[in-house]
mmCIF file of C-alpha atoms in Angstrom:
data_model
loop_
_atom_site.group_PDB
_atom_site.id
_atom_site.type_symbol
_atom_site.label_atom_id
_atom_site.label_comp_id
_atom_site.label_asym_id
_atom_site.label_seq_id
_atom_site.Cartn_x
_atom_site.Cartn_y
_atom_site.Cartn_z
ATOM 1 C CA MET A 644 2.968 31.425 -22.352
ATOM 2 C CA LYS A 645 5.505 33.447 -24.334
ATOM 3 C CA GLN A 646 5.893 35.411 -21.000
ATOM 4 C CA ILE A 647 6.769 32.439 -19.221
ATOM 5 C CA ILE A 648 9.151 31.388 -22.110
ATOM 6 C CA TYR A 649 10.864 34.654 -22.032
ATOM 7 C CA GLU A 650 11.380 34.493 -18.331
ATOM 8 C CA LEU A 651 12.928 30.920 -18.309
ATOM 9 C CA LYS A 652 15.138 31.710 -21.186
ATOM 10 C CA SER A 653 16.557 35.394 -19.626
ATOM 11 C CA GLN A 654 17.188 33.994 -16.607
ATOM 12 C CA PRO A 655 18.294 29.975 -17.733
ATOM 13 C CA VAL A 656 20.587 29.648 -14.527
ATOM 14 C CA VAL A 657 17.955 30.818 -11.910
ATOM 15 C CA SER A 658 15.142 28.955 -13.693
ATOM 16 C CA GLY A 659 17.042 25.630 -14.177
ATOM 17 C CA VAL A 660 18.041 25.560 -10.678
ATOM 18 C CA SER A 661 14.522 26.678 -9.765
ATOM 19 C CA ILE A 662 12.974 23.460 -11.732
ATOM 20 C CA ILE A 663 16.063 21.092 -10.221
ATOM 21 C CA GLY A 664 15.019 22.253 -6.789
ATOM 22 C CA THR A 665 11.018 21.811 -7.534
ATOM 23 C CA ALA A 666 11.865 18.629 -9.109
ATOM 24 C CA LEU A 667 14.325 16.952 -6.163
ATOM 25 C CA ALA A 668 11.442 18.131 -3.539
ATOM 26 C CA ILE A 669 8.873 16.554 -5.818
ATOM 27 C CA PHE A 670 10.945 13.439 -6.021
ATOM 28 C CA LEU A 671 11.769 13.060 -2.239
ATOM 29 C CA ILE A 672 8.032 13.751 -1.499
ATOM 30 C CA MET A 673 6.764 10.899 -4.007
ATOM 31 C CA VAL A 674 9.162 8.558 -2.723
ATOM 32 C CA VAL A 675 7.552 8.751 0.551
ATOM 33 C CA VAL A 676 4.222 8.726 -0.976
ATOM 34 C CA MET A 677 5.199 5.501 -3.166
ATOM 35 C CA LEU A 678 5.943 3.720 0.296
ATOM 36 C CA GLN A 679 2.704 4.256 1.462
ATOM 37 C CA GLN A 680 0.760 3.791 -1.775
ATOM 38 C CA VAL A 681 2.424 0.634 -2.296
ATOM 39 C CA LYS A 682 0.641 -1.201 0.918
ATOM 40 C CA VAL A 683 -2.897 0.526 0.132
ATOM 41 C CA VAL A 684 -3.419 0.952 -3.338
ATOM 42 C CA PRO A 685 -5.682 -1.841 -5.348
ATOM 43 C CA PHE A 686 -3.131 -4.224 -7.571
ATOM 44 C CA ALA A 687 -3.571 -7.669 -9.087
ATOM 45 C CA PRO A 688 -4.127 -10.122 -7.448
ATOM 46 C CA GLU A 689 -5.397 -7.479 -4.427
ATOM 47 C CA SER A 690 -7.420 -5.576 -6.895
ATOM 48 C CA ALA A 691 -10.057 -5.146 -4.180
ATOM 49 C CA ARG A 692 -7.927 -3.716 -1.733
ATOM 50 C CA ASP A 693 -10.625 -1.124 -1.221
ATOM 51 C CA ARG A 694 -13.270 -3.919 -0.380
ATOM 52 C CA MET A 695 -10.975 -5.919 2.214
ATOM 53 C CA LEU A 696 -10.749 -6.343 6.050
ATOM 54 C CA HIS A 697 -7.446 -8.571 7.046
ATOM 55 C CA TRP A 698 -7.436 -10.562 10.093
ATOM 56 C CA ARG A 699 -3.983 -10.972 11.453
ATOM 57 C CA GLY A 700 -3.679 -12.629 15.125
ATOM 58 C CA MET A 701 -5.653 -12.883 17.771
ATOM 59 C CA SER A 702 -5.528 -12.776 21.731
ATOM 60 C CA ILE A 703 -6.913 -15.396 24.430
ATOM 61 C CA HIS A 704 -7.594 -13.695 27.688
ATOM 62 C CA TYR A 705 -7.806 -16.392 30.942
ATOM 63 C CA VAL A 706 -10.778 -15.867 32.842
ATOM 64 C CA ASP A 707 -9.494 -17.160 35.940
ATOM 65 C CA GLY A 708 -5.846 -16.158 35.657
ATOM 66 C CA ASP A 709 -4.429 -12.335 36.744
ATOM 67 C CA ASN A 710 -4.698 -10.865 33.506
ATOM 68 C CA ASN A 711 -2.803 -13.467 31.332
ATOM 69 C CA GLU A 712 -3.096 -13.432 27.695
ATOM 70 C CA SER A 713 -1.992 -15.958 24.725
ATOM 71 C CA ASN A 714 -0.973 -14.335 21.509
ATOM 72 C CA ALA A 715 -1.089 -16.149 18.312
ATOM 73 C CA TYR A 716 -2.589 -16.313 14.855
ATOM 74 C CA LEU A 717 -5.928 -17.919 13.774
ATOM 75 C CA SER A 718 -6.853 -21.442 14.458
ATOM 76 C CA TYR A 719 -9.373 -22.921 11.933
ATOM 77 C CA GLY A 720 -11.635 -23.927 14.357
ATOM 78 C CA ALA A 721 -11.608 -20.312 15.236
ATOM 79 C CA PHE A 722 -11.808 -19.254 11.654
ATOM 80 C CA GLU A 723 -15.228 -21.802 11.314
ATOM 81 C CA SER A 724 -16.655 -20.353 14.531
ATOM 82 C CA LEU A 725 -15.781 -16.579 14.148
ATOM 83 C CA LEU A 726 -15.531 -15.881 10.437
ATOM 84 C CA LEU A 727 -16.899 -18.158 8.090
ATOM 85 C CA PRO A 728 -20.617 -18.299 9.653
ATOM 86 C CA LEU A 729 -20.533 -14.069 8.280
ATOM 87 C CA LYS A 730 -23.681 -13.762 6.281
ATOM 88 C CA ILE A 731 -22.796 -10.170 5.026
ATOM 89 C CA PRO A 732 -19.328 -10.459 3.440
ATOM 90 C CA GLU A 733 -19.313 -11.622 -0.274
ATOM 91 C CA ASN A 734 -16.439 -14.360 0.606
ATOM 92 C CA VAL A 735 -13.862 -14.970 3.352
ATOM 93 C CA THR A 736 -10.489 -17.139 2.930
ATOM 94 C CA ALA A 737 -8.048 -18.335 5.597
ATOM 95 C CA TYR A 738 -4.633 -19.041 4.672
ATOM 96 C CA SER A 739 -1.115 -19.516 6.147
ATOM 97 C CA ALA A 740 0.327 -16.588 8.430
ATOM 98 C CA GLY A 741 3.343 -16.185 5.893
ATOM 99 C CA THR A 742 4.750 -17.742 3.425
ATOM 100 C CA GLU A 743 7.414 -20.803 3.986
ATOM 101 C CA ALA A 744 10.552 -21.631 1.666
ATOM 102 C CA MET A 745 10.347 -25.258 0.489
ATOM 103 C CA SER A 746 12.117 -27.556 -2.313
ATOM 104 C CA ALA A 747 10.145 -28.399 -5.505
ATOM 105 C CA ASN A 748 11.854 -30.492 -8.237
ATOM 106 C CA THR A 749 10.618 -33.210 -10.616
ATOM 107 C CA PRO A 750 11.901 -36.758 -10.162
ATOM 108 C CA ASN A 751 15.831 -36.894 -10.877
ATOM 109 C CA GLU A 752 15.761 -33.121 -12.135
ATOM 110 C CA ARG A 753 17.475 -29.958 -10.437
ATOM 111 C CA MET A 754 15.862 -28.830 -7.440
ATOM 112 C CA TYR A 755 14.542 -25.584 -6.386
ATOM 113 C CA GLN A 756 13.652 -23.179 -3.482
ATOM 114 C CA PHE A 757 10.151 -21.353 -3.660
ATOM 115 C CA ASP A 758 8.143 -18.985 -1.254
ATOM 116 C CA VAL A 759 5.047 -21.479 -0.704
ATOM 117 C CA GLN A 760 1.520 -20.179 0.618
ATOM 118 C CA GLN A 761 -0.797 -22.503 2.468
ATOM 119 C CA THR A 762 -4.736 -21.580 1.476
ATOM 120 C CA ASP A 763 -8.354 -22.847 1.608
ATOM 121 C CA HIS A 764 -10.077 -23.314 -1.582
ATOM 122 C CA ARG A 765 -11.880 -19.662 -1.218
ATOM 123 C CA PHE A 766 -8.431 -17.796 -1.419
ATOM 124 C CA PHE A 767 -8.444 -17.889 -5.391
ATOM 125 C CA ASP A 768 -12.094 -16.310 -4.898
ATOM 126 C CA VAL A 769 -10.763 -13.552 -3.117
ATOM 127 C CA PHE A 770 -7.574 -12.807 -4.648
ATOM 128 C CA ASN A 771 -7.917 -12.335 -8.602
ATOM 129 C CA LEU A 772 -4.750 -14.361 -9.289
ATOM 130 C CA HIS A 773 -4.602 -14.695 -13.239
ATOM 131 C CA PHE A 774 -4.830 -18.454 -14.385
ATOM 132 C CA ILE A 775 -3.056 -19.153 -17.661
ATOM 133 C CA ASN A 776 -3.381 -22.775 -17.599
ATOM 134 C CA GLY A 777 -5.335 -25.129 -15.366
ATOM 135 C CA ALA A 778 -7.601 -24.087 -12.665
ATOM 136 C CA PRO A 779 -7.772 -23.710 -8.508
ATOM 137 C CA TYR A 780 -8.218 -26.493 -6.459
ATOM 138 C CA THR A 781 -11.786 -27.320 -6.086
ATOM 139 C CA GLU A 782 -13.705 -27.257 -2.330
ATOM 140 C CA ALA A 783 -13.663 -31.140 -2.466
ATOM 141 C CA ASP A 784 -9.948 -30.946 -2.865
ATOM 142 C CA PHE A 785 -9.474 -28.905 0.038
ATOM 143 C CA GLU A 786 -11.409 -30.997 1.990
ATOM 144 C CA SER A 787 -10.014 -34.258 1.272
ATOM 145 C CA GLY A 788 -6.744 -32.574 1.701
ATOM 146 C CA LEU A 789 -5.400 -33.631 -1.856
ATOM 147 C CA PRO A 790 -2.055 -32.712 -2.963
ATOM 148 C CA LYS A 791 -3.084 -30.139 -5.697
ATOM 149 C CA ALA A 792 -0.597 -26.848 -5.994
ATOM 150 C CA VAL A 793 -1.342 -23.777 -8.015
ATOM 151 C CA ILE A 794 1.850 -22.456 -9.217
ATOM 152 C CA THR A 795 3.433 -19.282 -11.011
ATOM 153 C CA ARG A 796 4.556 -19.286 -14.776
ATOM 154 C CA SER A 797 8.476 -19.043 -13.361
ATOM 155 C CA VAL A 798 7.900 -22.036 -11.124
ATOM 156 C CA ALA A 799 6.328 -23.845 -14.556
ATOM 157 C CA ARG A 800 9.151 -23.032 -16.564
ATOM 158 C CA ASP A 801 11.752 -23.999 -14.049
ATOM 159 C CA LEU A 802 10.097 -27.786 -12.723
ATOM 160 C CA PHE A 803 8.631 -28.363 -16.581
ATOM 161 C CA GLY A 804 10.119 -26.205 -19.185
ATOM 162 C CA THR A 805 6.488 -24.905 -20.125
ATOM 163 C CA THR A 806 3.722 -23.082 -18.445
ATOM 164 C CA ASP A 807 1.444 -25.973 -19.889
ATOM 165 C CA ALA A 808 1.596 -27.814 -16.628
ATOM 166 C CA ALA A 809 -1.559 -28.461 -15.743
ATOM 167 C CA GLY A 810 -2.033 -32.220 -14.363
ATOM 168 C CA ARG A 811 1.894 -32.886 -14.166
ATOM 169 C CA GLU A 812 3.234 -33.899 -11.190
ATOM 170 C CA PHE A 813 6.374 -32.706 -8.566
ATOM 171 C CA LEU A 814 8.001 -33.049 -5.353
ATOM 172 C CA LEU A 815 7.695 -30.453 -2.569
ATOM 173 C CA ASN A 816 9.794 -31.214 0.317
ATOM 174 C CA THR A 817 9.732 -34.816 -1.083
ATOM 175 C CA ALA A 818 5.783 -35.306 -1.028
ATOM 176 C CA PRO A 819 4.163 -35.769 -4.650
ATOM 177 C CA TYR A 820 2.135 -32.902 -5.345
ATOM 178 C CA THR A 821 -0.048 -32.062 -8.767
ATOM 179 C CA VAL A 822 -0.490 -29.030 -10.545
ATOM 180 C CA ALA A 823 -3.984 -27.815 -10.687
ATOM 181 C CA GLY A 824 -3.386 -24.706 -12.263
ATOM 182 C CA VAL A 825 -0.686 -21.928 -13.401
ATOM 183 C CA VAL A 826 -1.036 -18.225 -12.620
ATOM 184 C CA ASP A 827 1.283 -15.158 -13.652
ATOM 185 C CA GLU A 828 3.739 -14.013 -11.211
ATOM 186 C CA VAL A 829 2.724 -12.004 -8.249
ATOM 187 C CA SER A 830 4.870 -9.131 -6.294
ATOM 188 C CA THR A 831 5.966 -9.293 -3.080
ATOM 189 C CA LEU A 832 4.257 -6.217 -2.043
ATOM 190 C CA ALA A 833 0.979 -7.879 -2.343
ATOM 191 C CA ASP A 834 1.815 -9.319 1.271
ATOM 192 C CA HIS A 835 -1.466 -11.090 1.722
ATOM 193 C CA ALA A 836 -1.528 -12.995 -1.714
ATOM 194 C CA TYR A 837 1.877 -13.485 -2.771
ATOM 195 C CA GLY A 838 3.598 -16.703 -3.275
ATOM 196 C CA GLN A 839 5.162 -18.949 -5.703
ATOM 197 C CA ILE A 840 3.287 -21.881 -5.279
ATOM 198 C CA TRP A 841 -0.422 -21.961 -3.571
ATOM 199 C CA ILE A 842 -1.304 -25.916 -1.733
ATOM 200 C CA PRO A 843 -4.499 -26.860 0.663
ATOM 201 C CA PHE A 844 -3.130 -26.325 4.048
ATOM 202 C CA THR A 845 -5.123 -29.752 4.800
ATOM 203 C CA SER A 846 -2.618 -31.323 2.504
ATOM 204 C CA THR A 847 -0.054 -30.507 4.909
ATOM 205 C CA GLY A 848 -1.942 -30.812 8.364
ATOM 206 C CA LEU A 849 -1.473 -27.333 9.355
ATOM 207 C CA GLN A 850 -5.035 -26.623 10.601
ATOM 208 C CA GLU A 851 -4.113 -29.204 13.276
ATOM 209 C CA ASN A 852 -1.170 -26.823 14.608
ATOM 210 C CA THR A 853 -3.324 -25.231 17.275
ATOM 211 C CA TRP A 854 -3.238 -24.435 20.705
ATOM 212 C CA ASN A 855 -6.094 -23.615 23.349
ATOM 213 C CA SER A 856 -8.072 -24.530 20.301
ATOM 214 C CA GLU A 857 -8.785 -21.024 19.409
ATOM 215 C CA LEU A 858 -4.888 -20.238 18.402
ATOM 216 C CA GLY A 859 -3.279 -21.211 15.201
ATOM 217 C CA MET A 860 -1.031 -20.184 12.196
ATOM 218 C CA LEU A 861 -3.821 -18.900 9.936
ATOM 219 C CA ASN A 862 -4.737 -15.301 8.713
ATOM 220 C CA ALA A 863 -7.944 -14.188 7.300
ATOM 221 C CA THR A 864 -9.286 -11.793 4.577
ATOM 222 C CA ILE A 865 -12.995 -10.879 4.397
ATOM 223 C CA LEU A 866 -14.210 -9.241 1.201
ATOM 224 C CA ALA A 867 -16.759 -7.171 1.444
ATOM 225 C CA ARG A 868 -19.482 -6.408 -1.319
ATOM 226 C CA SER A 869 -19.032 -2.680 -0.802
ATOM 227 C CA ALA A 870 -16.747 -0.499 1.769
ATOM 228 C CA SER A 871 -19.886 0.836 3.200
ATOM 229 C CA ASP A 872 -20.380 -2.721 4.668
ATOM 230 C CA PHE A 873 -17.406 -2.626 6.925
ATOM 231 C CA ASP A 874 -19.565 -1.507 9.998
ATOM 232 C CA ALA A 875 -21.838 -4.042 9.696
ATOM 233 C CA ILE A 876 -19.640 -6.816 9.206
ATOM 234 C CA ARG A 877 -17.555 -5.458 12.335
ATOM 235 C CA ASP A 878 -21.172 -5.470 14.141
ATOM 236 C CA GLU A 879 -21.694 -9.042 12.948
ATOM 237 C CA ILE A 880 -18.299 -10.321 13.773
ATOM 238 C CA SER A 881 -19.141 -8.629 17.483
ATOM 239 C CA ARG A 882 -22.735 -10.654 17.613
ATOM 240 C CA VAL A 883 -20.914 -14.142 16.760
ATOM 241 C CA GLY A 884 -17.920 -12.979 19.014
ATOM 242 C CA GLU A 885 -19.962 -12.741 21.887
ATOM 243 C CA ALA A 886 -21.817 -15.787 21.693
ATOM 244 C CA LEU A 887 -18.738 -17.731 21.217
ATOM 245 C CA ASN A 888 -16.996 -15.961 23.866
ATOM 246 C CA SER A 889 -20.235 -16.655 26.245
ATOM 247 C CA GLN A 890 -19.372 -20.658 25.544
ATOM 248 C CA LEU A 891 -15.547 -20.437 25.957
ATOM 249 C CA ARG A 892 -16.317 -18.902 29.541
ATOM 250 C CA GLU A 893 -17.982 -21.537 30.765
ATOM 251 C CA SER A 894 -16.243 -24.642 28.977
ATOM 252 C CA LYS A 895 -12.822 -22.938 29.316
ATOM 253 C CA ARG A 896 -12.795 -20.114 30.942
ATOM 254 C CA MET A 897 -11.163 -18.397 28.830
ATOM 255 C CA GLU A 898 -12.440 -15.589 26.030
ATOM 256 C CA ILE A 899 -11.129 -14.681 22.581
ATOM 257 C CA ILE A 900 -9.929 -10.433 22.276
ATOM 258 C CA TRP A 901 -9.950 -9.371 18.675
ATOM 259 C CA ARG A 902 -9.503 -5.458 19.426
ATOM 260 C CA ASN A 903 -11.456 -4.401 16.789
ATOM 261 C CA ARG A 904 -10.495 -6.737 13.869
ATOM 262 C CA PRO A 905 -10.523 -6.879 11.344
ATOM 263 C CA TYR A 906 -8.830 -3.861 9.778
ATOM 264 C CA THR A 907 -8.786 -2.074 6.545
ATOM 265 C CA GLN A 908 -5.826 -2.339 4.308
ATOM 266 C CA GLU A 909 -4.564 0.280 5.371
ATOM 267 C CA LYS A 910 -4.615 0.178 9.074
ATOM 268 C CA ASP A 911 -3.413 -3.859 8.549
ATOM 269 C CA ALA A 912 -0.276 -2.110 7.002
ATOM 270 C CA VAL A 913 0.550 -0.307 10.134
ATOM 271 C CA ALA A 914 -0.390 -3.200 12.548
ATOM 272 C CA HIS A 915 3.076 -4.802 13.411
ATOM 273 C CA TRP A 916 1.619 -6.671 16.712
ATOM 274 C CA VAL A 917 -0.966 -9.053 17.715
ATOM 275 C CA ASN A 918 -1.507 -7.878 21.039
ATOM 276 C CA MET A 919 -1.951 -3.949 20.344
ATOM 277 C CA GLU A 920 -4.351 -2.153 18.003
ATOM 278 C CA PRO A 921 -2.410 0.174 15.927
ATOM 279 C CA ASP A 922 -2.933 4.230 16.242
ATOM 280 C CA LEU A 923 -3.991 4.978 12.387
ATOM 281 C CA GLU A 924 -4.396 8.688 13.343
ATOM 282 C CA LYS A 925 -1.299 8.926 14.715
ATOM 283 C CA ASN A 926 0.303 7.468 11.850
ATOM 284 C CA ARG A 927 -1.504 9.312 9.482
ATOM 285 C CA LYS A 928 -0.064 12.668 11.809
ATOM 286 C CA ASP A 929 3.221 11.280 11.304
ATOM 287 C CA ARG A 930 3.008 11.125 7.680
ATOM 288 C CA MET A 931 1.582 14.603 7.296
ATOM 289 C CA ILE A 932 4.319 15.756 9.262
ATOM 290 C CA VAL A 933 7.128 14.132 7.197
ATOM 291 C CA PHE A 934 5.331 15.636 3.955
ATOM 292 C CA LEU A 935 5.278 19.296 5.772
ATOM 293 C CA ILE A 936 8.878 18.890 6.531
ATOM 294 C CA LEU A 937 9.581 17.709 2.722
ATOM 295 C CA LEU A 938 7.464 20.373 1.408
ATOM 296 C CA ILE A 939 8.509 23.964 3.514
ATOM 297 C CA VAL A 940 12.208 23.374 3.416
ATOM 298 C CA PRO A 941 12.476 23.608 -0.435
ATOM 299 C CA ALA A 942 9.759 26.041 -0.284
ATOM 300 C CA ILE A 943 11.706 28.430 2.025
ATOM 301 C CA ASN A 944 14.849 28.100 -0.364
ATOM 302 C CA LEU A 945 12.870 28.593 -3.558
ATOM 303 C CA SER A 946 10.935 31.679 -2.428
ATOM 304 C CA ALA A 947 14.334 33.410 -1.996
ATOM 305 C CA MET A 948 14.987 32.794 -5.563
ATOM 306 C CA THR A 949 11.708 33.766 -6.737
ATOM 307 C CA GLN A 950 12.106 37.009 -4.696
ATOM 308 C CA SER A 951 15.206 37.977 -6.727
ATOM 309 C CA ARG A 952 13.384 36.894 -9.961
ATOM 310 C CA MET A 953 10.548 39.559 -8.824
ATOM 311 C CA ARG A 954 13.091 42.438 -8.032
ATOM 312 C CA ARG A 955 14.248 42.304 -11.868
ATOM 313 C CA ARG A 956 10.452 42.525 -13.066
ATOM 314 C CA MET A 957 9.449 45.175 -10.631
ATOM 315 C CA GLU A 958 9.300 48.029 -13.168
ATOM 316 C CA GLU A 959 7.252 45.622 -15.592
ATOM 317 C CA ILE A 960 5.075 45.129 -12.554
ATOM 318 C CA ALA A 961 4.865 49.058 -11.715
ATOM 319 C CA VAL A 962 3.664 49.640 -15.409
ATOM 320 C CA ARG A 963 1.231 47.314 -15.316
ATOM 321 C CA ARG A 964 -0.148 48.961 -12.213
ATOM 322 C CA ALA A 965 0.008 52.504 -13.479
ATOM 323 C CA TYR A 966 -2.460 50.956 -16.704
ATOM 324 C CA GLY A 967 -4.752 49.832 -13.879
ATOM 325 C CA ALA A 968 -3.687 46.157 -13.342
ATOM 326 C CA SER A 969 -5.365 45.113 -9.915
ATOM 327 C CA THR A 970 -3.580 43.817 -6.919
ATOM 328 C CA TRP A 971 -5.246 40.697 -7.398
ATOM 329 C CA ARG A 972 -4.779 40.361 -11.557
ATOM 330 C CA ILE A 973 -0.829 40.827 -10.846
ATOM 331 C CA ILE A 974 -0.662 38.143 -8.198
ATOM 332 C CA SER A 975 -2.753 35.693 -10.098
ATOM 333 C CA SER A 976 -0.387 36.037 -13.085
ATOM 334 C CA LEU A 977 2.554 35.718 -11.197
ATOM 335 C CA LEU A 978 1.269 32.720 -9.407
ATOM 336 C CA GLY A 979 -0.041 31.490 -12.637
ATOM 337 C CA GLU A 980 3.376 32.024 -14.318
ATOM 338 C CA ASN A 981 5.443 30.367 -11.178
ATOM 339 C CA LEU A 982 2.836 27.042 -11.310
ATOM 340 C CA VAL A 983 3.489 26.349 -15.135
ATOM 341 C CA THR A 984 7.350 26.153 -13.914
ATOM 342 C CA THR A 985 6.278 24.194 -10.831
ATOM 343 C CA LEU A 986 4.153 21.905 -12.799
ATOM 344 C CA ILE A 987 7.355 21.098 -15.294
ATOM 345 C CA ALA A 988 9.563 20.463 -12.442
ATOM 346 C CA GLY A 989 6.523 18.255 -11.115
ATOM 347 C CA ALA A 990 6.357 16.053 -13.961
ATOM 348 C CA VAL A 991 10.178 15.605 -13.946
ATOM 349 C CA GLY A 992 10.271 14.899 -10.445
ATOM 350 C CA LEU A 993 7.198 12.468 -10.532
ATOM 351 C CA ALA A 994 9.463 10.758 -13.707
ATOM 352 C CA LEU A 995 12.395 10.702 -11.846
ATOM 353 C CA CYS A 996 10.497 8.589 -8.820
ATOM 354 C CA ILE A 997 9.342 6.099 -11.031
ATOM 355 C CA VAL A 998 12.641 5.304 -12.490
ATOM 356 C CA PHE A 999 14.145 5.075 -9.156
ATOM 357 C CA ALA A 1000 11.482 2.608 -7.888
ATOM 358 C CA LEU A 1001 11.545 0.760 -11.024
ATOM 359 C CA LEU A 1002 15.642 0.544 -10.895
ATOM 360 C CA CYS A 1003 16.022 0.349 -7.150
ATOM 361 C CA GLY A 1004 12.378 -1.264 -6.001
ATOM 362 C CA PRO A 1005 14.401 -4.122 -4.123
ATOM 363 C CA MET A 1006 16.285 -1.825 -2.253
ATOM 364 C CA LEU A 1007 13.449 1.002 -1.676
ATOM 365 C CA PHE A 1008 11.031 -1.514 -0.516
ATOM 366 C CA SER A 1009 13.212 -4.117 1.371
ATOM 367 C CA THR A 1010 12.011 -2.691 4.479
ATOM 368 C CA MET A 1011 8.534 -3.968 4.092
ATOM 369 C CA MET A 1012 7.042 -6.958 6.198
ATOM 370 C CA THR A 1013 7.695 -10.511 4.081
ATOM 371 C CA THR A 1014 8.747 -13.653 4.523
ATOM 372 C CA SER A 1015 9.647 -13.735 1.136
ATOM 373 C CA THR A 1016 13.079 -15.358 -0.138
ATOM 374 C CA ILE A 1017 13.299 -13.213 -3.105
ATOM 375 C CA ALA A 1018 13.275 -9.557 -3.455
ATOM 376 C CA PRO A 1019 10.171 -7.281 -4.189
ATOM 377 C CA LYS A 1020 9.159 -7.006 -7.714
ATOM 378 C CA VAL A 1021 7.967 -3.115 -8.386
ATOM 379 C CA GLY A 1022 5.678 -3.154 -11.741
ATOM 380 C CA MET A 1023 4.039 0.081 -13.621
ATOM 381 C CA ASP A 1024 0.859 -1.258 -12.624
ATOM 382 C CA VAL A 1025 1.802 -0.959 -8.746
ATOM 383 C CA LEU A 1026 3.552 2.616 -9.153
ATOM 384 C CA LEU A 1027 1.056 4.621 -11.447
ATOM 385 C CA HIS A 1028 -2.291 5.096 -10.090
ATOM 386 C CA TRP A 1029 -4.246 8.586 -10.646
ATOM 387 C CA SER A 1030 -4.138 8.950 -6.728
ATOM 388 C CA THR A 1031 -0.097 8.860 -7.525
ATOM 389 C CA PHE A 1032 -0.705 12.041 -10.052
ATOM 390 C CA ALA A 1033 -3.251 13.685 -7.839
ATOM 391 C CA TRP A 1034 -0.482 13.530 -4.775
ATOM 392 C CA ALA A 1035 2.203 15.137 -7.222
ATOM 393 C CA ILE A 1036 0.023 17.313 -8.583
ATOM 394 C CA GLY A 1037 -1.551 18.415 -5.169
ATOM 395 C CA PHE A 1038 1.945 19.048 -3.817
ATOM 396 C CA CYS A 1039 3.139 20.891 -7.244
ATOM 397 C CA PHE A 1040 -0.052 23.454 -6.046
ATOM 398 C CA VAL A 1041 1.167 23.328 -2.499
ATOM 399 C CA ILE A 1042 4.808 24.302 -3.364
ATOM 400 C CA ASN A 1043 3.921 27.012 -5.636
ATOM 401 C CA LEU A 1044 1.675 29.041 -3.363
ATOM 402 C CA LEU A 1045 4.648 28.945 -0.775
ATOM 403 C CA CYS A 1046 7.401 29.586 -2.837
ATOM 404 C CA SER A 1047 5.813 32.123 -4.865
ATOM 405 C CA GLY A 1048 2.898 33.403 -2.625
ATOM 406 C CA LEU A 1049 4.369 35.956 -0.711
ATOM 407 C CA PRO A 1050 6.797 37.052 -3.136
ATOM 408 C CA ALA A 1051 4.351 37.788 -5.339
ATOM 409 C CA TRP A 1052 2.222 39.744 -2.884
ATOM 410 C CA ARG A 1053 5.120 41.885 -1.893
ATOM 411 C CA ALA A 1054 5.586 42.564 -5.241
ATOM 412 C CA SER A 1055 2.023 43.552 -6.285
ATOM 413 C CA ARG A 1056 1.834 46.047 -3.208
ATOM 414 C CA GLN A 1057 5.003 47.617 -4.052
ATOM 415 C CA SER A 1058 5.068 51.796 -4.606
ATOM 416 C CA ILE A 1059 4.790 51.924 -8.051
ATOM 417 C CA VAL A 1060 7.251 55.155 -8.050
ATOM 418 C CA ASN A 1061 9.674 53.388 -6.340
ATOM 419 C CA SER A 1062 9.261 50.374 -8.824
ATOM 420 C CA LEU A 1063 9.509 52.419 -11.743
ATOM 421 C CA PHE A 1064 12.878 53.464 -10.246
ATOM 422 C CA GLY A 1065 13.900 50.081 -9.434
ATOM 423 C CA SER A 1066 13.906 50.800 -5.309
ATOM 424 C CA THR A 1067 12.738 47.735 -3.258
ATOM 425 C CA HIS A 1068 12.169 49.624 -0.046
#
């Protein structure tokens, strides 16, 4: 450590530029990583993302047609026939395909606009929204189509001036609703659970908005007991789906196509079209290419600076070799010294990335698919995960090897005599 501190002080300009260059490289890489991580890492109320399977969209193939297909979301009838009977999952829920902006107010008071998500009663068992007042609407409320609502803390304060709002009434698109419970705010990055107001879709008749009986306006999420159950769940869906298709072919001359649904959180994040299964492997390869470019380009520049630092230390390396230090001992010590510098720069780069994400979150994450009327909200619980630190440390090691490995090897292989005389030939 004394040697490292001495080297940093003896070449402040080179050391400063090296740390800044590495920090900026880590910063750029971590921005790309965070853009991906917020789509897949668990955070409330999607704390069980690693156990979730998502079903967005479905296709209908007409047996008598010329390979004609219709593509849309799930109908509630299809949900009840295909997903609700599943025995292996812990739970399954259906909810509207995206939020809808609706007007809300109390009588004779100011009108507000909020993002409304329509769900079934199981929604609150799958997604762990934190209730601070009241409780979710019940199965009886859902089956009866009662106008109950769960609202966020900010909605309660806007409408009632307090979060103690359970049992109070308000107007939602002029229809009277009763508050069942109040929950903490939900980030728009939780693209399945997000909402400001949640209501039973039976209260609006959304379940009746169907065509061909199987297509409608709903998405679904399956909560598995363990990620190891995913294959068994898909097998069970295939068995139920084939039995359902047999009935549909005979009665309606059509069949459903689910394209290997449901998808994991990672696969669902890159699924943009109902009629196309996403190529997850290609998406992963594309990301790796981006990471390699972001690693190699700064590593080439930093390696030149590392080489110049090695030239100043050739006499020192020659003396160490003359006293019996092995090539591996010299390489490992040089790599270790450079690794400490790289880790310092990595910490600076990660801190810059987190600050940038917190300050510029709406701009950074605005490209994500959302129907929300408000900008994405990014919290520390979303950004800071062990995986984020693991990625940062991993990239520090790789940059260290790329930018200092070759210079250290060349320095250790230099002729002792030439090194003592300061020659680099």
